[in-house]
Coordinates of C-alpha atoms in Angstrom, one line a residue:
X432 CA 20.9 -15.7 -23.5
X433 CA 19.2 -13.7 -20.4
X434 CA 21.1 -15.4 -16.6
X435 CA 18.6 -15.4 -14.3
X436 CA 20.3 -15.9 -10.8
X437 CA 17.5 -17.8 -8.0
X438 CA 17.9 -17.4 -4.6
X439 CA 15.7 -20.0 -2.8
X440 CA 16.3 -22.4 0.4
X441 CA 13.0 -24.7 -0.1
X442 CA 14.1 -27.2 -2.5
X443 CA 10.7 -27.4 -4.0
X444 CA 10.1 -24.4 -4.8
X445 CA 13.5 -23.5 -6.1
X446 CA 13.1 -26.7 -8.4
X447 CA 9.9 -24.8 -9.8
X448 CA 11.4 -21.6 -10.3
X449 CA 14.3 -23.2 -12.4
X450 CA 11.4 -24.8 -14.6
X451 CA 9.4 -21.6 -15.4
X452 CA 11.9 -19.5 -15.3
X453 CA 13.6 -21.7 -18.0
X454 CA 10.3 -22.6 -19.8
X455 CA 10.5 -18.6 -20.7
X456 CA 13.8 -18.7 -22.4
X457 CA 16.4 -17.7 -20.4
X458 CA 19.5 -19.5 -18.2
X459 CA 19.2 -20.2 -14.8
X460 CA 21.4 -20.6 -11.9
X461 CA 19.9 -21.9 -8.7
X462 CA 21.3 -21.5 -4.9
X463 CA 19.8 -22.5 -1.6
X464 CA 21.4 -19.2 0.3
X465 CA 23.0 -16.0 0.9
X466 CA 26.7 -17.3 0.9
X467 CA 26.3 -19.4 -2.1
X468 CA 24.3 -16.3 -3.9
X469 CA 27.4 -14.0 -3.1
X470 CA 29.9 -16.7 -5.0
X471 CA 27.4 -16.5 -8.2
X472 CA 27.3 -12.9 -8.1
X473 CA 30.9 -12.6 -8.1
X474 CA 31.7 -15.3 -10.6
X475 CA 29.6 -14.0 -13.4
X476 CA 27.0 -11.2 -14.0
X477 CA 22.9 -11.4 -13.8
X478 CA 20.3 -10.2 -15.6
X479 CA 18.1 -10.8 -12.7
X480 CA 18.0 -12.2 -9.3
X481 CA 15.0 -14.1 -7.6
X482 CA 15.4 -13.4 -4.2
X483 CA 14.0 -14.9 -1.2
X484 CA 13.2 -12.6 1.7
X485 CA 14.1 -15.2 4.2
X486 CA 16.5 -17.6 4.4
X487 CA 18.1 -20.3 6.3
X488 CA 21.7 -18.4 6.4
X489 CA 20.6 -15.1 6.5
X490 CA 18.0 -12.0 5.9
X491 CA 17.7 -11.6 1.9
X492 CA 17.2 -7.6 2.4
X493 CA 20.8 -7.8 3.5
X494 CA 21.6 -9.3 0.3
X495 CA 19.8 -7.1 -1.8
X496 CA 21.7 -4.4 0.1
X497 CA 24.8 -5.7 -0.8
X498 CA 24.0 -6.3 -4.5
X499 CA 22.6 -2.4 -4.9
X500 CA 26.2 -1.2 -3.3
X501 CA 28.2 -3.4 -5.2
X502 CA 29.4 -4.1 -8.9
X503 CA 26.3 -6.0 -9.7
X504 CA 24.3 -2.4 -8.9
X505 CA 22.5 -2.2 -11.8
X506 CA 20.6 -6.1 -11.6
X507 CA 17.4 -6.0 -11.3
X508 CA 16.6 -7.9 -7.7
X509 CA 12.5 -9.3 -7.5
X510 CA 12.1 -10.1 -3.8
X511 CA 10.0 -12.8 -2.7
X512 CA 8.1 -13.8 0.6
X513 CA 5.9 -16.1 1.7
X514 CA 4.9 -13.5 4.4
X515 CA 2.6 -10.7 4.1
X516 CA 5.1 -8.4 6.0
X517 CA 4.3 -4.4 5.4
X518 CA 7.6 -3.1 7.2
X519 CA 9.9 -5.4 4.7
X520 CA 7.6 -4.8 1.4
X521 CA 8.4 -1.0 2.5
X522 CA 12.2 -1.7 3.2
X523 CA 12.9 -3.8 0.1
X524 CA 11.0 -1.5 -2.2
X525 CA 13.0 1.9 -0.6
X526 CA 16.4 -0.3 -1.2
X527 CA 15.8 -0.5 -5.0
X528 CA 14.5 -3.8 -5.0
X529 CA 13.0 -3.7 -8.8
X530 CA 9.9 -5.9 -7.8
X531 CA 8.5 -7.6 -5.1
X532 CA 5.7 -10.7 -4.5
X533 CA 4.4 -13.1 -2.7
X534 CA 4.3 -16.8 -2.3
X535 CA 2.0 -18.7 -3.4
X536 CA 2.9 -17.3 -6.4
X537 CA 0.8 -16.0 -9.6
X538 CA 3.3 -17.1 -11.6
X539 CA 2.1 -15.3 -14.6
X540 CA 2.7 -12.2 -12.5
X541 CA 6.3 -13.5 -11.7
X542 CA 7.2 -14.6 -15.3
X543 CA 6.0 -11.1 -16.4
X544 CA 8.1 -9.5 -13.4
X545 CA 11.2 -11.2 -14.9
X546 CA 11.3 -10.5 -18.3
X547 CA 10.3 -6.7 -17.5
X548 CA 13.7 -7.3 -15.3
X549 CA 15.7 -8.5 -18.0
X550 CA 14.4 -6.0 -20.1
X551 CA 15.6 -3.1 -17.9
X552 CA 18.9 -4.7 -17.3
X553 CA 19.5 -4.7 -21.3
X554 CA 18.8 -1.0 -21.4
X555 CA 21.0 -0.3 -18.2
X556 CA 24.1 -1.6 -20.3
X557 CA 23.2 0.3 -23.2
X558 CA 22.6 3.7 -20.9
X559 CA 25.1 2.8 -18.4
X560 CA 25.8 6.3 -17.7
X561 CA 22.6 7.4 -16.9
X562 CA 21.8 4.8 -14.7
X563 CA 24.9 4.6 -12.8
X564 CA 24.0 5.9 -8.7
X565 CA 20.2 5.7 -9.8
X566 CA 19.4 3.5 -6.8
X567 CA 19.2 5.7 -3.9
X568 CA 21.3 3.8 -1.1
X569 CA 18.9 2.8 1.9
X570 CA 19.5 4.2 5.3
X571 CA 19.7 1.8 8.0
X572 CA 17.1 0.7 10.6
X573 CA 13.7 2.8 10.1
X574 CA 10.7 2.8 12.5
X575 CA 8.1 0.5 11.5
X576 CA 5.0 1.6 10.1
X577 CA 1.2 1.3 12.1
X578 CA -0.4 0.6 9.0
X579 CA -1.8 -2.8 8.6
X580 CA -2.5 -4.8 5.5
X581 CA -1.1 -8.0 4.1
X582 CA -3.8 -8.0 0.4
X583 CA -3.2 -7.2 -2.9
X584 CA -4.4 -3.6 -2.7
X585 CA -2.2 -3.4 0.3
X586 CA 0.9 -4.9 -0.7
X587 CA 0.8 -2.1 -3.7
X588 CA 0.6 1.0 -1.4
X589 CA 3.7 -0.5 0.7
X590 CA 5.4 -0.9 -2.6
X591 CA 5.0 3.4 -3.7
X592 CA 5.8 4.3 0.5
X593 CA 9.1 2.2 -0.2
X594 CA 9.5 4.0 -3.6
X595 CA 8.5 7.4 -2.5
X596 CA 10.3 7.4 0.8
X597 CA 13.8 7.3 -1.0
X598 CA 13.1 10.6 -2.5
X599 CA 11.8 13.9 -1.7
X600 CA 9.5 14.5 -4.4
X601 CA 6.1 15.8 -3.5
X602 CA 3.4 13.3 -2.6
X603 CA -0.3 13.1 -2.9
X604 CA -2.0 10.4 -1.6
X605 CA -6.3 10.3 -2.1
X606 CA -8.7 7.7 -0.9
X607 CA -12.1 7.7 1.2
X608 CA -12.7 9.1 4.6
X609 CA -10.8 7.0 7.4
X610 CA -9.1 4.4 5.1
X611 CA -5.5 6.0 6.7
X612 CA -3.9 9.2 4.4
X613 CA -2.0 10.7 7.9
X614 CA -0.6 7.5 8.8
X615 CA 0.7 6.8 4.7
X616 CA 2.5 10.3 5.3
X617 CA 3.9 9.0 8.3
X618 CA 5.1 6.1 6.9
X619 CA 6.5 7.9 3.8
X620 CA 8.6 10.3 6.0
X621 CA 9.9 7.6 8.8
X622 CA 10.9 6.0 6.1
X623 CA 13.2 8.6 4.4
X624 CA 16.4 10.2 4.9
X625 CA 14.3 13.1 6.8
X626 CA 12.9 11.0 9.9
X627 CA 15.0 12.9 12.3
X628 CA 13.7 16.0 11.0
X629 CA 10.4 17.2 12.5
X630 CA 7.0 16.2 10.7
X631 CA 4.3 18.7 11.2
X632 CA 0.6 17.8 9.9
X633 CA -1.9 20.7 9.5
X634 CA -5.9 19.9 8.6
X635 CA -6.3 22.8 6.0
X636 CA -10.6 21.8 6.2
X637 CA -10.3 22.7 10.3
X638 CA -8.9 26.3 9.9
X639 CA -10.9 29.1 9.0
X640 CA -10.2 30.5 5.7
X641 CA -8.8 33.6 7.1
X642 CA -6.3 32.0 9.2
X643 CA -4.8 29.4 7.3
X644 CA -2.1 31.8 5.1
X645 CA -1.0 33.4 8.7
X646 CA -0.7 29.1 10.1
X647 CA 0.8 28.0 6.8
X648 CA 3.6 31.0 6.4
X649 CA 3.6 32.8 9.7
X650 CA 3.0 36.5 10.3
X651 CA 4.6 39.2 11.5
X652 CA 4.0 41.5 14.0
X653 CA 0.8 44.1 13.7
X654 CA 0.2 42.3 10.2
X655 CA -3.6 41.8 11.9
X656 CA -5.4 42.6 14.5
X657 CA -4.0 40.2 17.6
X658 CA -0.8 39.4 15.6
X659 CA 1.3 40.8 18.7
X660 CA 4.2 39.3 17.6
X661 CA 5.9 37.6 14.9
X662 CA 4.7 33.7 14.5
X663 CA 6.6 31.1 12.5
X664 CA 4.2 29.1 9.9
X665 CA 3.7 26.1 9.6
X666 CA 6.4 25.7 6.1
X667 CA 8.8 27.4 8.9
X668 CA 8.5 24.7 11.7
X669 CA 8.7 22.0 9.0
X670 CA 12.1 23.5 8.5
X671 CA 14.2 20.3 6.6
X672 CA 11.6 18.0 8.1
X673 CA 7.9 17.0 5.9
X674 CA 5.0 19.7 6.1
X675 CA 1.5 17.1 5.6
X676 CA -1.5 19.0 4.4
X677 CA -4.2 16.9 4.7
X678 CA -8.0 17.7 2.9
X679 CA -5.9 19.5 0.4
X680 CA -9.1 20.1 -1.9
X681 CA -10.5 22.5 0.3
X682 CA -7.3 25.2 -0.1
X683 CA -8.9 28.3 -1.4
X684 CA -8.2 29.5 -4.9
X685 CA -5.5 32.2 -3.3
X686 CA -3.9 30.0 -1.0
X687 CA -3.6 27.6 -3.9
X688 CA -1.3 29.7 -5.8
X689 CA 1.0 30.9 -3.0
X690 CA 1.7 26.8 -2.1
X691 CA 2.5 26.5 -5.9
X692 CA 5.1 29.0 -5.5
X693 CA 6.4 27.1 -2.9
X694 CA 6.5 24.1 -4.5
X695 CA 8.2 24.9 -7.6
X696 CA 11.1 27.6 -5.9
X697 CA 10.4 26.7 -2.2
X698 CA 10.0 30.5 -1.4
X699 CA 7.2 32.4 0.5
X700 CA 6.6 35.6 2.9
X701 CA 5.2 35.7 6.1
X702 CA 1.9 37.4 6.1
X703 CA 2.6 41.3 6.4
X704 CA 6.6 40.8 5.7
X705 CA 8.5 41.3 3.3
X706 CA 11.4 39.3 3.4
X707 CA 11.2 36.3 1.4
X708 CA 12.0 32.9 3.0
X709 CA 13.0 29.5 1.6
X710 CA 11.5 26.6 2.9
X711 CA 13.3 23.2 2.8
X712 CA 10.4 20.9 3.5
X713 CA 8.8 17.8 1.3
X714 CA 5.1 18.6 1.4
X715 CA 2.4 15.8 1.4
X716 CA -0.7 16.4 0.9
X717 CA -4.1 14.4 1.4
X718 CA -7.6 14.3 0.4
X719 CA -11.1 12.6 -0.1
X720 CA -12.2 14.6 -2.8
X721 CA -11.9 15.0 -6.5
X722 CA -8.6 16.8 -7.6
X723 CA -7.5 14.9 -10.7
X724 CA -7.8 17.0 -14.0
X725 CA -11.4 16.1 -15.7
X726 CA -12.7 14.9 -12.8
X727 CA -16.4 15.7 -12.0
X728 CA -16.0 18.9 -9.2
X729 CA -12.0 18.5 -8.7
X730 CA -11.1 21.3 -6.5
X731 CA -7.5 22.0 -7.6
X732 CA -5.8 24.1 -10.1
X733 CA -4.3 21.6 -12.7
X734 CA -0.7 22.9 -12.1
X735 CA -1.2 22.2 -8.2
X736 CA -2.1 18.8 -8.8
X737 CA 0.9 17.9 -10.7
X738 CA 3.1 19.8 -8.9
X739 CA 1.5 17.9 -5.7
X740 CA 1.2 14.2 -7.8
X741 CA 4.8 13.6 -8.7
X742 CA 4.0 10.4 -6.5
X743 CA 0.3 9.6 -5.7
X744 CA -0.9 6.9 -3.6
X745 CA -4.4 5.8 -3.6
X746 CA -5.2 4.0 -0.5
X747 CA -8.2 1.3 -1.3
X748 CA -11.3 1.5 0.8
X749 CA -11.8 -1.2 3.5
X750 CA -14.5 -3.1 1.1
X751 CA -12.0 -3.4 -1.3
X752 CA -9.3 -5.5 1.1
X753 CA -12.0 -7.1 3.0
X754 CA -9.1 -10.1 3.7
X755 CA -6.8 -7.5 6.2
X756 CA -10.1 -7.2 8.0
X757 CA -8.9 -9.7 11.0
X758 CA -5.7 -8.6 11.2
X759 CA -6.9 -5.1 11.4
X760 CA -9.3 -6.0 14.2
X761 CA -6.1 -7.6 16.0
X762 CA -4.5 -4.4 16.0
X763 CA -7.2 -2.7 17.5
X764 CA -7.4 -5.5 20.3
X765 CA -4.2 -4.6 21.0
X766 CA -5.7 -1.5 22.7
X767 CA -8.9 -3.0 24.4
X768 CA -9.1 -5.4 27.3
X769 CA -10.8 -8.5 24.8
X770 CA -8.5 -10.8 23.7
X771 CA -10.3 -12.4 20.7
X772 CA -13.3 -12.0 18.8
X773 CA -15.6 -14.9 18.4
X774 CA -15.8 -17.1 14.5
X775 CA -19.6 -15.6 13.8
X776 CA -18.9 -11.6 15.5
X777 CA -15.6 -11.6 12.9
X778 CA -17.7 -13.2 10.2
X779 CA -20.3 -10.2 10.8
X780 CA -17.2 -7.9 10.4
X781 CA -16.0 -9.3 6.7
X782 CA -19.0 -8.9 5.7
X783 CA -20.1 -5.5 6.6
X784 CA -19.5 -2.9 4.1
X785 CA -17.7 -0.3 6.4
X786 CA -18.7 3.3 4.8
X787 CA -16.0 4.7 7.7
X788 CA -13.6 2.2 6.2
X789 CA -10.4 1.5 8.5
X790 CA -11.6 4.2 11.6
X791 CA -14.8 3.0 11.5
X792 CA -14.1 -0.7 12.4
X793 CA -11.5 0.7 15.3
X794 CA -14.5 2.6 17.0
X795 CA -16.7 -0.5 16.9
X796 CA -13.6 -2.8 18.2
X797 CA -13.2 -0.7 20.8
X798 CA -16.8 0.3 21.9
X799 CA -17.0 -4.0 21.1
X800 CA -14.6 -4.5 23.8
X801 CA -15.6 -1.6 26.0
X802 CA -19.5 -3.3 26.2
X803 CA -18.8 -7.1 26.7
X804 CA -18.6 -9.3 29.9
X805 CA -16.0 -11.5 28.7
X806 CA -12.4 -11.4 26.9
X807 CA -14.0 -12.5 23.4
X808 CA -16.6 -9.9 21.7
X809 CA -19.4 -11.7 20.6
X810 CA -22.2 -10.7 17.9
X811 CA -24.4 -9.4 20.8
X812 CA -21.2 -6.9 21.6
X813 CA -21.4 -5.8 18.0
X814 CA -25.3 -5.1 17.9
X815 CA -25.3 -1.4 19.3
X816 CA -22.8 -0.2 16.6
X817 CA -22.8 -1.8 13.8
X818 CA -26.1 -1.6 12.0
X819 CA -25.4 -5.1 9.4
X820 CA -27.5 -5.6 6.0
X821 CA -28.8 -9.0 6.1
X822 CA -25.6 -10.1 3.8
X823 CA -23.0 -8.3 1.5
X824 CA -25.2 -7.9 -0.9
X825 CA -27.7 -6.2 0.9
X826 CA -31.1 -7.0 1.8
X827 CA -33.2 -8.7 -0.5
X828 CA -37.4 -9.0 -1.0
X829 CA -37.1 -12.2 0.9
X830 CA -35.4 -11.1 4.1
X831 CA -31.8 -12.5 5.1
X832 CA -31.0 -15.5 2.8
X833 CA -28.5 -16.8 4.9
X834 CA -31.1 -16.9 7.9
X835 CA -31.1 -20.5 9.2
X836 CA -27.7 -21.6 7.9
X837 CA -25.1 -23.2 10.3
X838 CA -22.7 -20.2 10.5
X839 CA -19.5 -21.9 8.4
X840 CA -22.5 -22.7 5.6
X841 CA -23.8 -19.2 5.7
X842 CA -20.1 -17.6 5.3
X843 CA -19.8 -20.5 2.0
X844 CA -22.2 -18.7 0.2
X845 CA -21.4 -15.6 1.3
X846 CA -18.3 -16.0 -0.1
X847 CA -19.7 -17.6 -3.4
X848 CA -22.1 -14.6 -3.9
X849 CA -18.8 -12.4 -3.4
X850 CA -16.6 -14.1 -6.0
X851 CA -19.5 -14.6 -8.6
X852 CA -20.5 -11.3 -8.3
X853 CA -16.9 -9.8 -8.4
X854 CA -16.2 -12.4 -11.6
X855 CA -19.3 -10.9 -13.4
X856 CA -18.2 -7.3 -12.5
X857 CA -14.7 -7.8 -14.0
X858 CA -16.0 -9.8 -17.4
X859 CA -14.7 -12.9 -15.7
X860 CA -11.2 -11.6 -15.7
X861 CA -9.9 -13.4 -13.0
X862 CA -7.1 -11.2 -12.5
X863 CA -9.5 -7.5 -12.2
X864 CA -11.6 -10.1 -10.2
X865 CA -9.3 -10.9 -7.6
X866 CA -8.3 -6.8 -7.4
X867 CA -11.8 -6.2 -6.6
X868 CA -12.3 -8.7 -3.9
X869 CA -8.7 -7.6 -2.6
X870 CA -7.3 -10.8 -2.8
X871 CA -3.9 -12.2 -4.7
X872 CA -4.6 -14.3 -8.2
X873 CA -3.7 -17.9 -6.7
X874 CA -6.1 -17.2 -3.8
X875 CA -8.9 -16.8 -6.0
X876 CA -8.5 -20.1 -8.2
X877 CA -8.3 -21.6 -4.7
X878 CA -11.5 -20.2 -3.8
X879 CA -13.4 -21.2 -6.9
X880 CA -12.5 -24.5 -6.9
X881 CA -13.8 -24.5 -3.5
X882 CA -17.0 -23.6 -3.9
X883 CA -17.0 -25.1 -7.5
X884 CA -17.3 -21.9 -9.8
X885 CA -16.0 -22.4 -13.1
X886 CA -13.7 -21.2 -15.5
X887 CA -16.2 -19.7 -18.3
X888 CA -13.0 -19.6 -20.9
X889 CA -12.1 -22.9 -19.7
X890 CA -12.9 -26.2 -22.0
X891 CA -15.4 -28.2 -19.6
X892 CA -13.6 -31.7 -19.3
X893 CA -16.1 -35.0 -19.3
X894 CA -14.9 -36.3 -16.2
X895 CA -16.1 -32.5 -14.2
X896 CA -19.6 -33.9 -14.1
X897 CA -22.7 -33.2 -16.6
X898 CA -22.6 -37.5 -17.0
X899 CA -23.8 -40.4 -15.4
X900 CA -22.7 -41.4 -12.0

């Protein structure tokens, strides 16, 4: 029988775990902390371990730490948090941590989580030499990370920053205009073994077409008119550092194939040289356009994108994670003079579909804060820069249906029209559902019973109304 090993200080929820976890099959052991996880662990071996992030006697990333450089390596370790914390997600992810959710739970999602985790463990003993030193180990400390997120859609992208950080693979990482790619690289390189090493970010769409081989390798002396003297590229300052090429679709055809080069041998010539130079950098590159094979107008050759797409990260638009929208605004506060932003000028902000996505809402926050009288931006603030539809759904052949409400009514149905339109949208598949409004599982049955949507696939009881008062 599969040991499951549960790491959890509030008795409630550890008395939970121990019930579903069970209800699926396999053995549990339950602690309350750190100290009395490390006797398990030493006693006898896991097949997986449930592991609270924090925890009355201690930090459970130090755990986790412990177990990857340890004789219990190869057990698969699921972290869990009840807070919506980017730099840790990252952290935990990078340390080998095989999975990682939050509180409330879907358990669903968990029970899933843990038998995939069992599953792997029962191959690891069968491969035992190739997995053995698979988990890279994780370097101490790190910078934290400027993004800011705490949805679904988020909590994914922190999970492939953790992943890709601890390796040097190539990365690609695509989404809309403003929604964040530099600041992904960032993270992805501050992150890794090569933060003391420099990181050097070129916009390939800014440089004329002409230019960019000479910025990207470096010339030498008299290889054009002007080239006076010789002039490291870009791939030189990189050196052992990461080399970020952001809009990456709009590389020409030639250029295209000399970075392939590079990325399969790491070797290139200045322009007008001869000698051929090895570069040691991890490139990332970034873009807003199509590049994936079969895509309508993708701009790349197909073995440049899968040289590039070893790891890809696809950063969600703003619309899509509508939920990080106030702790985004926060941030940007941070910068301005305002201290707060008042319950119907934030309201205005879920709502708005932001075609600018993340950069967008900064430049209104700011102007926001720039324009008002007071420390709190207020709807009147917002007026000069953001143009709103009537509601999220956009206007309608009777003019603003929300016009009239008290504002907590009018965000209600708001919401409502939200969920039931996302529910229709995903086939009332409550789980594609909550990914669209970019909110966790649990979150969304909260929300329906809220505003008293049903459950379609759900038997109607008698005692839900349809009778006789």
């Amino acid at each position: 029988m599969t040991h499951v090993l549960i790491v959890e200080d509030d008795t409630g929820v550890r008395e939970g775990l121990v019930r579903a976890v069970g209800s699926k099959g396999h053995k549990t052991t339950a602690v309350s902390g750190i100290a009395e996880a490390r006797e398990a662990l030493a006693a006898e071996p896991f097949d997986c371990v449930l592991l609270d992030v924090r925890l009355k006697d201690g930090d459970g990333l130090d755990l986790l730490r412990e177990i990857r450089e340890g004789a219990a390596k190869e057990t698969p370790v699921i972290m869990a948090t009840a807070f919506g914390d980017s730099e840790r997600t990252i952290l935990a992810m990078k340390a080998g941590a095989f999975e990682y959710v939050t509180k409330p739970f879907d358990l669903a999602l968990l029970l899933d989580g843990v038998d995939r985790a069992v599953k792997k463990r029962a191959l690891g003993r069968s491969v035992r030499s190739v997995l053995d030193g698979a988990v890279p180990a994780p370097r101490a400390g790190g910078p934290g990370t400027p993004l800011v997120g705490a949805s679904a859609p988020m909590l994914a992208v922190w999970k492939v920053i953790g992943r890709a950080a601890a390796s040097d693979a190539p990365v690609l990482v695509v989404g809309e205009t403003g929604t964040g790619k530099e600041l992904v690289a960032r993270a992805i390189h501050d992150h890794s073994a090569r933060a003391k090493e420099p990181f050097v970010a070129v916009n390939l769409a800014a440089l004329a077409p002409t230019l960019l081989e000479s910025e990207l390798m470096g010339h030498e002396r008299g290889a054009f008119t002007g080239a006076v003297s010789r002039r490291a590229g870009r791939l030189e300052m990189a050196d052992r550092g990461t080399l970020f090429l952001d809009e990456i679709g709009d590389l020409d055809a030639t250029l295209q194939t000399k970075l392939l080069r590079v990325l399969q041998d790491g070797r290139y010539e200045r322009v007008g040289g001869t000698e051929t130079l090895a570069s040691g950098a991890r490139v990332i590159a970034a873009t807003n356009k199509p590049v994936r094979p079969g895509q309508a107008g993708a701009t790349l050759r197909e073995d440049l994108y899968y040289r590039l797409a070893v790891v890809e990260v696809e950063l969600p638009p703003l619309r899509a994670r509508r939920s990080d929208i106030p702790l985004l605004v926060a941030n940007a506060l941070g910068r301005t003079k305002a201290r707060a932003v008042s319950e119907e000028a934030m309201a205005r902000l879920v709502a708005y579909p932001w075609p600018g996505n993340v950069r967008e809402l900064f430049h209104v926050v700011e102007r926001a804060a720039v324009m008002c009288s007071s420390e709190v931006i207020d709807v009147a603030d917002l007026a000069p820069t953001l143009k709103l539809a009537p509601s999220a759904g956009g206007a309608t052949a009777g003019g603003d249906p929300f016009e009239g409400l008290p504002l907590r009514e009018a965000v209600a149905a708001l919401e409502k029209r939200m969920i039931e339109r996302a529910l229709v949208k995903a086939g009332n598949n409550q789980a594609e559902a909550a990914r669209l409004l970019g909110i966790a599982r649990p979150q969304l049955y909260t929300k329906m019973e809220e505003h008293g949507i049903t459950d379609p696939r759900r038997p109607r009881r008698e005692d839900e109304g349809g009778g006789s008062p």
